Coordinates of C-alpha atoms and ligand atoms in Angstrom, one line a residue:
M30 CA 11.1 8.1 0.7
K31 CA 12.3 6.1 -2.0
T32 CA 10.3 5.9 -5.3
I33 CA 9.4 2.2 -4.7
E34 CA 7.9 3.1 -1.3
Q35 CA 6.1 6.0 -2.9
I36 CA 4.4 3.8 -5.6
N37 CA 3.4 1.4 -2.8
T38 CA 1.9 4.3 -0.7
Q39 CA 0.1 5.2 -3.9
K40 CA -1.1 1.7 -4.5
E41 CA -2.7 1.7 -0.9
Y42 CA -4.5 4.8 -1.9
I43 CA -5.8 3.1 -4.9
K44 CA -7.4 0.3 -2.7
K45 CA -8.8 2.9 -0.5
V46 CA -10.5 4.8 -3.3
K47 CA -11.6 1.6 -4.9
N48 CA -13.3 0.8 -1.4
E49 CA -15.2 4.0 -1.4
N50 CA -16.4 3.6 -5.0
Q51 CA -17.6 0.1 -4.7
N52 CA -21.0 -0.7 -6.3
K53 CA -21.2 3.0 -7.6
N54 CA -20.7 2.4 -11.4
L55 CA -18.5 5.4 -11.6
H56 CA -16.9 6.9 -14.8
Y57 CA -14.0 9.0 -15.9
S58 CA -13.3 11.1 -18.9
I59 CA -9.9 12.3 -19.8
L60 CA -8.7 15.1 -22.2
T61 CA -5.1 14.8 -23.5
M62 CA -3.4 17.7 -25.0
G63 CA 0.2 17.9 -26.7
C64 CA 2.8 15.5 -27.5
R65 CA 3.2 11.5 -27.4
L66 CA 4.9 11.8 -23.9
N67 CA 1.7 13.4 -22.5
E68 CA -0.3 10.7 -24.3
N69 CA 1.9 8.1 -22.3
D70 CA 1.3 10.0 -19.1
S71 CA -2.3 9.8 -19.9
E72 CA -2.2 6.2 -20.3
K73 CA -0.9 5.8 -16.7
L74 CA -3.6 8.2 -15.4
C75 CA -6.2 6.0 -17.1
G76 CA -4.5 2.8 -15.5
M77 CA -4.8 4.3 -12.0
L78 CA -8.4 5.5 -12.7
E79 CA -9.5 2.1 -13.8
Q80 CA -7.8 0.5 -10.8
M81 CA -9.7 2.9 -8.5
G82 CA -13.0 1.8 -9.9
Y83 CA -13.9 4.2 -12.7
T84 CA -14.8 3.2 -16.3
K85 CA -13.8 5.4 -19.1
T86 CA -16.7 7.6 -20.9
E87 CA -16.1 9.7 -24.1
N88 CA -18.9 12.2 -22.6
F89 CA -17.6 14.8 -20.1
E90 CA -21.4 15.0 -19.2
D91 CA -21.4 11.3 -18.1
A92 CA -18.4 11.4 -15.9
D93 CA -18.0 11.4 -12.3
I94 CA -14.4 12.6 -12.6
C95 CA -12.9 14.7 -15.6
V96 CA -9.1 14.8 -15.9
F97 CA -7.3 17.3 -18.1
N98 CA -3.7 16.4 -19.0
T99 CA -2.5 19.8 -20.3
C100 CA 0.2 21.0 -22.7
C101 CA 1.7 24.5 -22.7
V102 CA 4.2 24.2 -25.7
R103 CA 1.8 26.6 -27.7
E104 CA -1.0 29.0 -26.9
N105 CA -4.0 27.2 -28.3
A106 CA -4.1 24.6 -25.5
E107 CA -5.0 27.2 -22.9
D108 CA -8.0 28.4 -24.8
K109 CA -9.3 24.8 -25.1
L110 CA -8.9 24.1 -21.4
F111 CA -10.7 27.3 -20.5
G112 CA -13.5 26.7 -22.8
K113 CA -13.9 23.1 -21.3
L114 CA -13.8 24.4 -17.7
G115 CA -16.5 26.9 -18.6
E116 CA -18.6 24.0 -19.9
L117 CA -18.0 21.9 -16.9
K118 CA -19.1 24.5 -14.4
K119 CA -22.7 23.8 -15.0
I120 CA -22.3 19.9 -15.1
K121 CA -20.5 20.0 -11.9
E122 CA -23.2 22.1 -10.2
K123 CA -25.8 19.4 -11.2
K124 CA -23.9 16.3 -10.5
G125 CA -20.8 17.1 -8.4
T126 CA -18.2 16.0 -11.0
I127 CA -14.6 16.2 -9.6
I128 CA -12.3 18.0 -11.8
A129 CA -8.7 17.3 -11.9
I130 CA -6.2 19.2 -14.0
G131 CA -2.5 18.1 -14.6
G132 CA 0.5 18.4 -16.9
C133 CA 2.8 20.8 -18.2
M134 CA 0.5 23.9 -17.9
M135 CA 0.1 23.2 -14.2
Q136 CA 3.8 23.8 -13.8
E137 CA 3.4 27.4 -14.8
A138 CA 2.5 29.6 -11.9
H139 CA 0.7 32.2 -13.6
M140 CA -1.7 29.3 -15.1
V141 CA -2.5 27.8 -11.7
E142 CA -3.0 31.4 -10.3
K143 CA -5.5 32.0 -13.0
I144 CA -7.3 28.7 -12.4
N145 CA -7.3 29.4 -8.5
K146 CA -9.0 32.9 -9.3
S147 CA -11.2 32.3 -12.1
Y148 CA -12.1 28.7 -12.0
P149 CA -12.2 28.0 -8.2
Y150 CA -14.4 24.9 -8.6
V151 CA -11.3 22.9 -9.9
D152 CA -10.7 20.2 -7.2
I153 CA -7.2 18.9 -8.1
I154 CA -4.2 20.4 -9.6
F155 CA -1.2 18.3 -10.1
G156 CA 2.1 19.1 -12.2
T157 CA 4.4 16.8 -14.2
H158 CA 6.3 15.6 -11.3
T159 CA 3.4 14.6 -9.2
L160 CA 1.3 12.6 -11.7
H161 CA 1.7 9.2 -9.5
K162 CA -0.1 10.9 -6.6
L163 CA -3.4 11.0 -8.3
P164 CA -4.8 8.3 -6.0
E165 CA -3.7 10.2 -3.1
D166 CA -5.0 13.6 -4.1
L167 CA -8.3 12.0 -5.3
Y168 CA -8.8 10.3 -1.9
K169 CA -8.2 13.5 0.0
V170 CA -10.8 15.3 -2.1
L171 CA -13.4 12.3 -1.6
E172 CA -12.7 12.4 2.0
N173 CA -13.1 15.8 2.9
R174 CA -14.0 17.6 -0.3
K175 CA -11.1 20.2 0.0
K176 CA -9.3 21.3 -3.0
V177 CA -5.9 19.8 -3.6
R178 CA -2.8 21.7 -5.0
D179 CA 0.0 19.1 -5.6
I180 CA 2.8 20.7 -7.5
L181 CA 6.5 20.3 -7.2
D182 CA 9.0 22.7 -8.5
I183 CA 12.1 20.7 -8.4
D184 CA 13.0 18.0 -10.8
G185 CA 11.0 14.8 -10.2
E186 CA 12.1 11.4 -9.9
V187 CA 11.8 8.5 -12.1
Y188 CA 8.9 6.3 -11.0
E189 CA 8.3 2.8 -12.3
N190 CA 5.5 0.2 -12.3
L191 CA 2.6 2.6 -12.3
P192 CA -0.5 1.0 -13.5
I193 CA -1.2 1.6 -17.3
K194 CA -4.1 1.2 -19.7
R195 CA -2.8 1.5 -23.0
T196 CA -4.8 3.1 -26.0
S197 CA -3.6 0.3 -28.7
N198 CA -3.0 -3.6 -28.4
I199 CA -0.1 -3.7 -31.1
Q200 CA 1.6 -0.2 -30.7
A201 CA 2.9 1.0 -27.6
N202 CA 4.5 4.3 -26.2
V203 CA 7.6 3.7 -23.9
T204 CA 9.2 6.8 -22.3
I205 CA 12.8 6.1 -22.0
M206 CA 13.7 9.6 -20.4
Y207 CA 12.0 12.6 -19.0
G208 CA 13.0 16.4 -19.1
C209 CA 15.3 18.5 -21.3
N210 CA 18.4 20.3 -20.8
N211 CA 18.6 22.0 -24.2
F212 CA 16.7 25.3 -23.5
C213 CA 15.7 26.0 -27.1
S214 CA 14.8 29.7 -26.7
Y215 CA 11.4 29.4 -28.1
C216 CA 10.5 26.3 -25.8
I217 CA 9.0 26.0 -22.4
V218 CA 9.5 22.3 -21.9
P219 CA 12.8 22.7 -19.8
Y220 CA 10.9 24.9 -17.4
V221 CA 8.0 22.5 -16.8
R222 CA 9.4 19.1 -17.2
G223 CA 12.9 19.8 -15.6
R224 CA 16.2 18.3 -16.3
E225 CA 17.0 15.1 -18.2
R226 CA 16.5 12.0 -16.3
S227 CA 16.8 8.7 -18.0
R228 CA 15.0 5.3 -17.0
H229 CA 17.2 2.5 -16.0
P230 CA 17.9 0.1 -19.0
K231 CA 16.8 -2.8 -17.0
D232 CA 13.2 -1.2 -16.5
I233 CA 12.9 -0.3 -20.3
I234 CA 13.9 -3.7 -21.5
E235 CA 11.7 -5.5 -19.1
E236 CA 8.6 -3.4 -20.1
I237 CA 9.3 -3.9 -23.9
T238 CA 10.0 -7.7 -23.2
K239 CA 6.7 -7.9 -21.5
L240 CA 5.0 -5.7 -24.3
A241 CA 6.2 -8.6 -26.7
Q242 CA 4.9 -11.1 -24.7
E243 CA 1.5 -9.4 -24.8
G244 CA 1.4 -9.3 -28.5
Y245 CA 2.7 -5.6 -29.1
K246 CA 4.5 -5.4 -32.5
E247 CA 5.6 -1.9 -32.4
V248 CA 7.2 0.3 -29.8
T249 CA 7.8 4.0 -29.9
L250 CA 10.6 5.2 -27.7
L251 CA 9.8 8.6 -26.4
G252 CA 11.9 11.5 -24.9
Q253 CA 12.4 15.1 -25.4
N254 CA 15.8 14.2 -26.6
V255 CA 16.1 10.5 -26.9
N256 CA 19.7 10.6 -28.2
S257 CA 20.9 12.1 -25.2
Y258 CA 19.8 8.9 -23.1
L259 CA 21.8 8.2 -20.1
R260 CA 24.0 11.2 -20.9
S261 CA 23.1 13.1 -17.7
E262 CA 23.7 9.9 -15.8
K263 CA 27.2 10.0 -17.4
W264 CA 27.2 6.2 -17.8
K265 CA 29.8 6.1 -20.6
E266 CA 32.0 8.3 -18.9
K267 CA 32.0 6.3 -15.9
G268 CA 32.3 3.0 -17.8
Q269 CA 29.0 1.9 -16.6
D270 CA 26.5 -0.3 -18.2
W271 CA 23.7 -2.9 -17.7
N272 CA 24.1 -5.9 -20.2
G273 CA 26.0 -3.7 -22.5
I274 CA 23.5 -0.6 -22.5
N275 CA 25.0 2.7 -21.7
S276 CA 23.9 4.9 -24.3
F277 CA 20.8 5.3 -26.8
A278 CA 22.7 3.5 -29.7
T279 CA 23.2 0.5 -27.3
L280 CA 19.7 0.7 -26.1
L281 CA 18.5 0.4 -29.6
R282 CA 20.7 -2.5 -30.3
A283 CA 19.1 -4.4 -27.3
I284 CA 15.6 -3.7 -28.1
N285 CA 16.2 -4.9 -31.6
K286 CA 17.0 -8.2 -30.1
I287 CA 13.5 -8.6 -28.3
D288 CA 11.6 -11.5 -30.1
G289 CA 8.0 -10.5 -30.9
I290 CA 8.9 -6.7 -31.4
E291 CA 8.8 -6.2 -35.1
R292 CA 9.1 -2.2 -35.5
I293 CA 10.9 0.3 -33.4
R294 CA 10.6 4.0 -33.7
F295 CA 11.6 7.0 -31.5
V296 CA 10.7 10.6 -31.1
S297 CA 12.4 13.1 -30.7
P298 CA 16.1 13.2 -31.4
H299 CA 18.0 16.4 -31.5
P300 CA 20.2 16.8 -34.6
K301 CA 23.1 18.2 -32.6
D302 CA 23.3 14.8 -30.6
F303 CA 22.9 12.5 -33.7
T304 CA 26.2 10.6 -33.3
D305 CA 27.6 8.0 -35.5
D306 CA 26.9 5.2 -33.2
V307 CA 23.2 5.9 -33.4
I308 CA 23.3 6.1 -37.2
E309 CA 25.1 2.8 -37.1
A310 CA 22.5 1.2 -34.9
I311 CA 19.7 2.3 -37.1
R312 CA 21.6 0.9 -40.2
D313 CA 22.2 -2.4 -38.6
C314 CA 18.9 -3.1 -36.7
N315 CA 16.3 -4.5 -39.0
K316 CA 13.5 -3.6 -36.8
I317 CA 14.1 0.1 -36.7
C318 CA 12.1 1.9 -39.0
K319 CA 14.1 3.8 -41.5
L320 CA 11.7 6.8 -41.0
I321 CA 13.7 9.4 -38.8
H322 CA 11.8 12.4 -37.3
L323 CA 14.7 14.9 -37.3
P324 CA 13.3 18.2 -36.0
L325 CA 14.7 21.1 -38.3
Q326 CA 12.8 24.1 -36.4
S327 CA 14.3 26.7 -39.1
G328 CA 16.3 26.4 -42.2
S329 CA 18.1 29.6 -41.6
T330 CA 21.6 29.6 -39.5
N331 CA 20.7 33.1 -38.1
V332 CA 17.5 31.8 -36.6
L333 CA 18.8 28.6 -35.6
K334 CA 21.4 30.6 -33.6
L335 CA 18.7 32.7 -31.9
M336 CA 16.7 29.6 -31.2
N337 CA 19.7 28.1 -29.5
R338 CA 19.6 25.0 -31.6
K339 CA 23.5 24.6 -31.8
Y340 CA 23.6 23.5 -35.4
T341 CA 23.8 25.5 -38.8
K342 CA 21.8 24.8 -42.1
E343 CA 24.8 23.2 -43.6
Q344 CA 25.1 21.0 -40.6
Y345 CA 21.6 19.7 -40.7
L346 CA 21.9 19.1 -44.3
E347 CA 25.1 17.2 -43.9
L348 CA 23.6 15.1 -41.4
V349 CA 20.6 14.3 -43.6
Q350 CA 23.2 13.4 -46.5
K351 CA 25.3 11.3 -44.3
M352 CA 22.3 9.3 -43.2
K353 CA 21.0 8.9 -46.6
K354 CA 24.4 7.5 -47.7
Q355 CA 24.6 5.2 -44.7
I356 CA 21.2 3.9 -44.3
P357 CA 19.3 2.7 -47.4
N358 CA 16.0 4.0 -48.1
V359 CA 16.0 6.1 -45.1
V360 CA 13.3 9.1 -45.1
F361 CA 12.6 11.8 -42.9
T362 CA 9.9 13.8 -41.2
T363 CA 10.4 17.2 -39.3
D364 CA 9.0 19.8 -37.1
I365 CA 9.3 23.5 -38.3
I366 CA 8.4 26.6 -36.4
V367 CA 7.5 29.7 -38.6
G368 CA 7.8 33.2 -37.7
F369 CA 10.2 33.0 -34.8
A370 CA 11.5 36.4 -33.5
G371 CA 13.9 37.9 -35.8
E372 CA 13.1 35.7 -38.9
T373 CA 13.6 37.7 -42.1
E374 CA 12.0 36.8 -45.5
S375 CA 15.4 35.6 -46.5
D376 CA 15.7 33.4 -43.5
F377 CA 12.4 31.9 -44.3
E378 CA 13.4 31.4 -47.7
D379 CA 16.2 29.2 -46.2
T380 CA 13.8 27.0 -44.5
L381 CA 11.8 26.4 -47.6
D382 CA 15.2 25.7 -49.3
V383 CA 15.9 22.9 -46.8
V384 CA 12.3 21.6 -47.2
K385 CA 12.9 21.4 -51.0
K386 CA 16.3 19.7 -50.5
V387 CA 15.3 17.1 -47.8
K388 CA 11.9 16.3 -49.4
F389 CA 10.3 15.3 -46.1
E390 CA 7.7 12.5 -45.8
Q391 CA 5.8 14.9 -43.4
V392 CA 6.3 18.3 -42.0
F393 CA 4.8 19.2 -38.6
M394 CA 4.4 23.0 -39.0
F395 CA 3.9 25.5 -36.2
I396 CA 3.3 29.2 -36.0
Y397 CA 5.9 30.6 -33.3
S398 CA 3.7 31.1 -30.2
K399 CA 5.4 33.4 -27.6
R400 CA 5.8 31.4 -24.2
V401 CA 6.1 33.4 -20.9
G402 CA 9.4 32.9 -19.3
T403 CA 11.2 31.8 -22.3
P404 CA 14.0 34.1 -24.0
G405 CA 12.2 34.0 -27.3
A406 CA 9.2 36.0 -25.6
K407 CA 11.7 38.9 -24.7
M408 CA 13.4 39.1 -27.9
E409 CA 12.9 42.1 -30.1
N410 CA 11.9 41.8 -33.8
Q411 CA 8.8 39.7 -33.0
V412 CA 7.1 38.9 -36.5
P413 CA 3.8 40.4 -36.9
E414 CA 0.9 37.8 -36.9
E415 CA -0.1 38.4 -40.4
I416 CA 3.4 37.9 -41.7
K417 CA 3.7 34.7 -39.7
H418 CA 0.4 33.4 -41.3
K419 CA 1.4 34.4 -44.8
R420 CA 4.8 32.3 -44.3
F421 CA 2.9 29.4 -42.8
N422 CA 0.6 29.0 -45.8
K423 CA 3.5 29.3 -48.1
L424 CA 5.2 26.5 -46.3
K425 CA 2.1 24.5 -46.1
E426 CA 1.6 24.8 -50.0
L427 CA 5.3 23.6 -50.7
V428 CA 5.1 20.8 -48.2
E429 CA 1.7 19.5 -49.5
S430 CA 2.9 19.6 -53.1
Q431 CA 5.9 17.7 -52.1
I432 CA 3.8 15.1 -50.3
E433 CA 1.6 14.7 -53.4
E434 CA 4.7 14.2 -55.6
N435 CA 6.2 11.8 -53.2
N436 CA 3.0 9.7 -52.7
K437 CA 3.0 9.0 -56.3
K438 CA 6.2 7.1 -55.9
Y439 CA 4.5 4.6 -53.6
I440 CA 2.2 3.6 -56.4
G441 CA 2.9 0.2 -57.5
T442 CA 5.4 -0.7 -54.6
I443 CA 4.7 -3.4 -52.2
Q444 CA 4.8 -2.2 -48.7
K445 CA 4.9 -4.1 -45.3
V446 CA 1.7 -2.6 -43.5
L447 CA 0.9 -3.1 -39.6
V448 CA -2.7 -3.8 -39.8
E449 CA -4.5 -1.4 -37.0
G450 CA -8.3 -2.6 -37.8
K451 CA -11.2 -1.2 -39.3
S452 CA -10.9 2.3 -40.9
K453 CA -12.7 4.9 -38.9
N454 CA -14.0 6.9 -41.8
N455 CA -15.2 3.7 -43.9
P456 CA -15.8 0.5 -41.6
K457 CA -16.0 -1.6 -44.6
M458 CA -12.1 -1.1 -44.9
L459 CA -9.0 -1.9 -43.1
T460 CA -6.4 0.6 -42.2
G461 CA -2.7 0.2 -41.4
R462 CA 0.6 1.9 -41.6
T463 CA 3.8 1.4 -43.6
E464 CA 7.3 1.6 -42.1
S465 CA 7.3 5.2 -43.3
N466 CA 4.2 5.7 -41.1
K467 CA 1.9 6.2 -44.2
V468 CA -1.7 5.3 -43.6
V469 CA -3.0 2.7 -46.1
I470 CA -6.4 1.8 -46.4
F471 CA -7.6 -1.6 -48.1
E472 CA -10.2 -4.3 -48.2
G473 CA -9.5 -7.2 -46.2
K474 CA -10.7 -9.5 -43.5
E475 CA -10.9 -8.4 -39.9
E476 CA -8.6 -11.2 -38.9
L477 CA -5.7 -9.5 -40.6
K478 CA -5.8 -7.0 -37.7
D479 CA -2.4 -6.9 -35.7
K480 CA -0.6 -8.5 -38.5
I481 CA 2.2 -7.3 -40.6
I482 CA 1.2 -7.9 -44.2
D483 CA 2.4 -7.2 -47.8
I484 CA 0.3 -4.6 -49.5
Q485 CA 0.5 -3.3 -53.1
I486 CA -0.1 0.4 -53.3
V487 CA -2.8 1.0 -56.1
S488 CA -3.5 5.0 -55.8
E489 CA -2.5 7.9 -53.6
H490 CA -4.5 10.7 -51.9
M491 CA -3.1 13.4 -49.7
W492 CA -3.3 11.9 -46.3
Y493 CA -3.5 8.1 -47.2
L494 CA -2.7 5.6 -49.8
R495 CA -5.2 2.8 -51.2
G496 CA -3.7 -0.5 -51.5
K497 CA -4.7 -4.3 -52.0
V498 CA -3.6 -7.4 -50.0
I499 CA -1.2 -9.4 -51.9
S500 CA -0.2 -12.0 -49.1
C501 CA -0.6 -12.6 -45.6
Ligands
LIG629 N1 5.7 28.2 -30.6 C1 5.5 27.1 -31.7 N2 6.0 25.7 -31.9 C2 6.7 25.4 -30.8 N3 7.2 24.2 -30.5 C3 7.8 24.4 -29.3 N4 7.8 25.4 -28.7 C4 7.0 26.0 -29.6 C5 6.4 27.6 -29.7 N5 6.8 28.4 -28.7 C6 7.2 23.1 -31.6 C7 8.6 22.6 -32.0 C8 8.8 21.4 -31.3 C9 7.4 20.8 -31.4 C10 7.0 19.8 -30.5 O1 6.6 22.1 -31.1 O2 8.6 22.5 -33.4 O3 9.5 20.5 -32.0
LIG630 FE1 12.1 22.0 -26.3 FE2 14.4 22.2 -27.5 FE3 14.2 20.5 -25.3 FE4 12.8 19.9 -27.6 S1 15.1 20.1 -27.5 S2 12.0 19.9 -25.5 S3 12.5 22.0 -28.6 S4 14.1 22.8 -25.4

């Protein structure tokens, strides 16, 4: 069946479930773990659930269906899921709550087995390639109260036009490609998300044009490896294009031309695929934020080799230098894993050295977590937990001192801030973000929400800056 027909079939199921749910005032709750791609998937799950007649609630106790969109990149998500499932057992006994679990963790056979055995009251299990079938799976459960296990091991298709309920009305996530071909040796993603598949440029441009018409100002392009967009499809080699788009760089240039969109971000690129045409596109396109997330993972060439990252410490630093030279005011954020198998004290010092040299705006730090089925899990020389934690704390100290130092540079500067609304911690204040993604808190009228305004930074704190409005 073609993907369009499959989506039409699901739309029929949406109508059927909606019919069943009429006048019942039903609620759903959703717990999303992991990355921005999962958040975007959850926005689609919410879109389908709302069309089927459910209203969102933040409380699991009040929900008629609880959905978990899981992640398996690190171990802590598993503990969180099992804790929640334990809590839900009693609630389900009382009110018959439907429990659905989907996402990356459900692509792991041992996890599905564990749920079937230890949590048999889970109604629906779906994987990363069957998310669009939630309406059909749910209908089957409502009809005959039988468990549904709907997981595909082969690579999924790219499905367009699923309903979507976005979490923000100014910033939108737009997935441009699915899957990953890189097989970094610590990472489970290629096993649970399959090989790279790019969305057609036409679908992406149409989606972003529509977002702009709806008033969205910022888009974040998402993919496990965004700078290999259309590479698996070999568009460039085949001389194929759509309105001049045949690569990540040409996609960026096309999005930059869409009226109404004022900021473009993307996560995550891979340093090995950061080609000159992408650097030039970032330099030339005024809407692309000059904050680049460039995952380092380790600063040691030895560890990078063990990780199968395909670049050295020197190549990473050269790339940063090249970008700093070509793109005025460019700054960086990164991901770092501490304590990967084989990491010695001197390897770790190399990581600290890169952090000192690049002076990242933000570092997302992770303690290495062994993932079943990845080469990293079978490697010898695993680093003891205690040493991992020691190194993590040392890195954290360095990063925090650099952020503190860096934040001071903002004082007195004028920043363009996209206003998100009232601050959660202090509703008398507004909050927004600079182009470099720093949170800024300031006093101002609510009508500034959704606008990009000039703010002068007056003081700095570890996780936010204080500012005052100077124009609107
Ligand atoms: N252990 C710790 N961190 C990991 N990441 C991916 N796999 C693992 C793992 N097994 C981190 C990487 C990646 C980010 C999304 O998660 O830094 O860039
Ligand atoms: Fe995982 Fe590496 Fe692919 Fe990123 S590029 S998803 S870290 S395998």
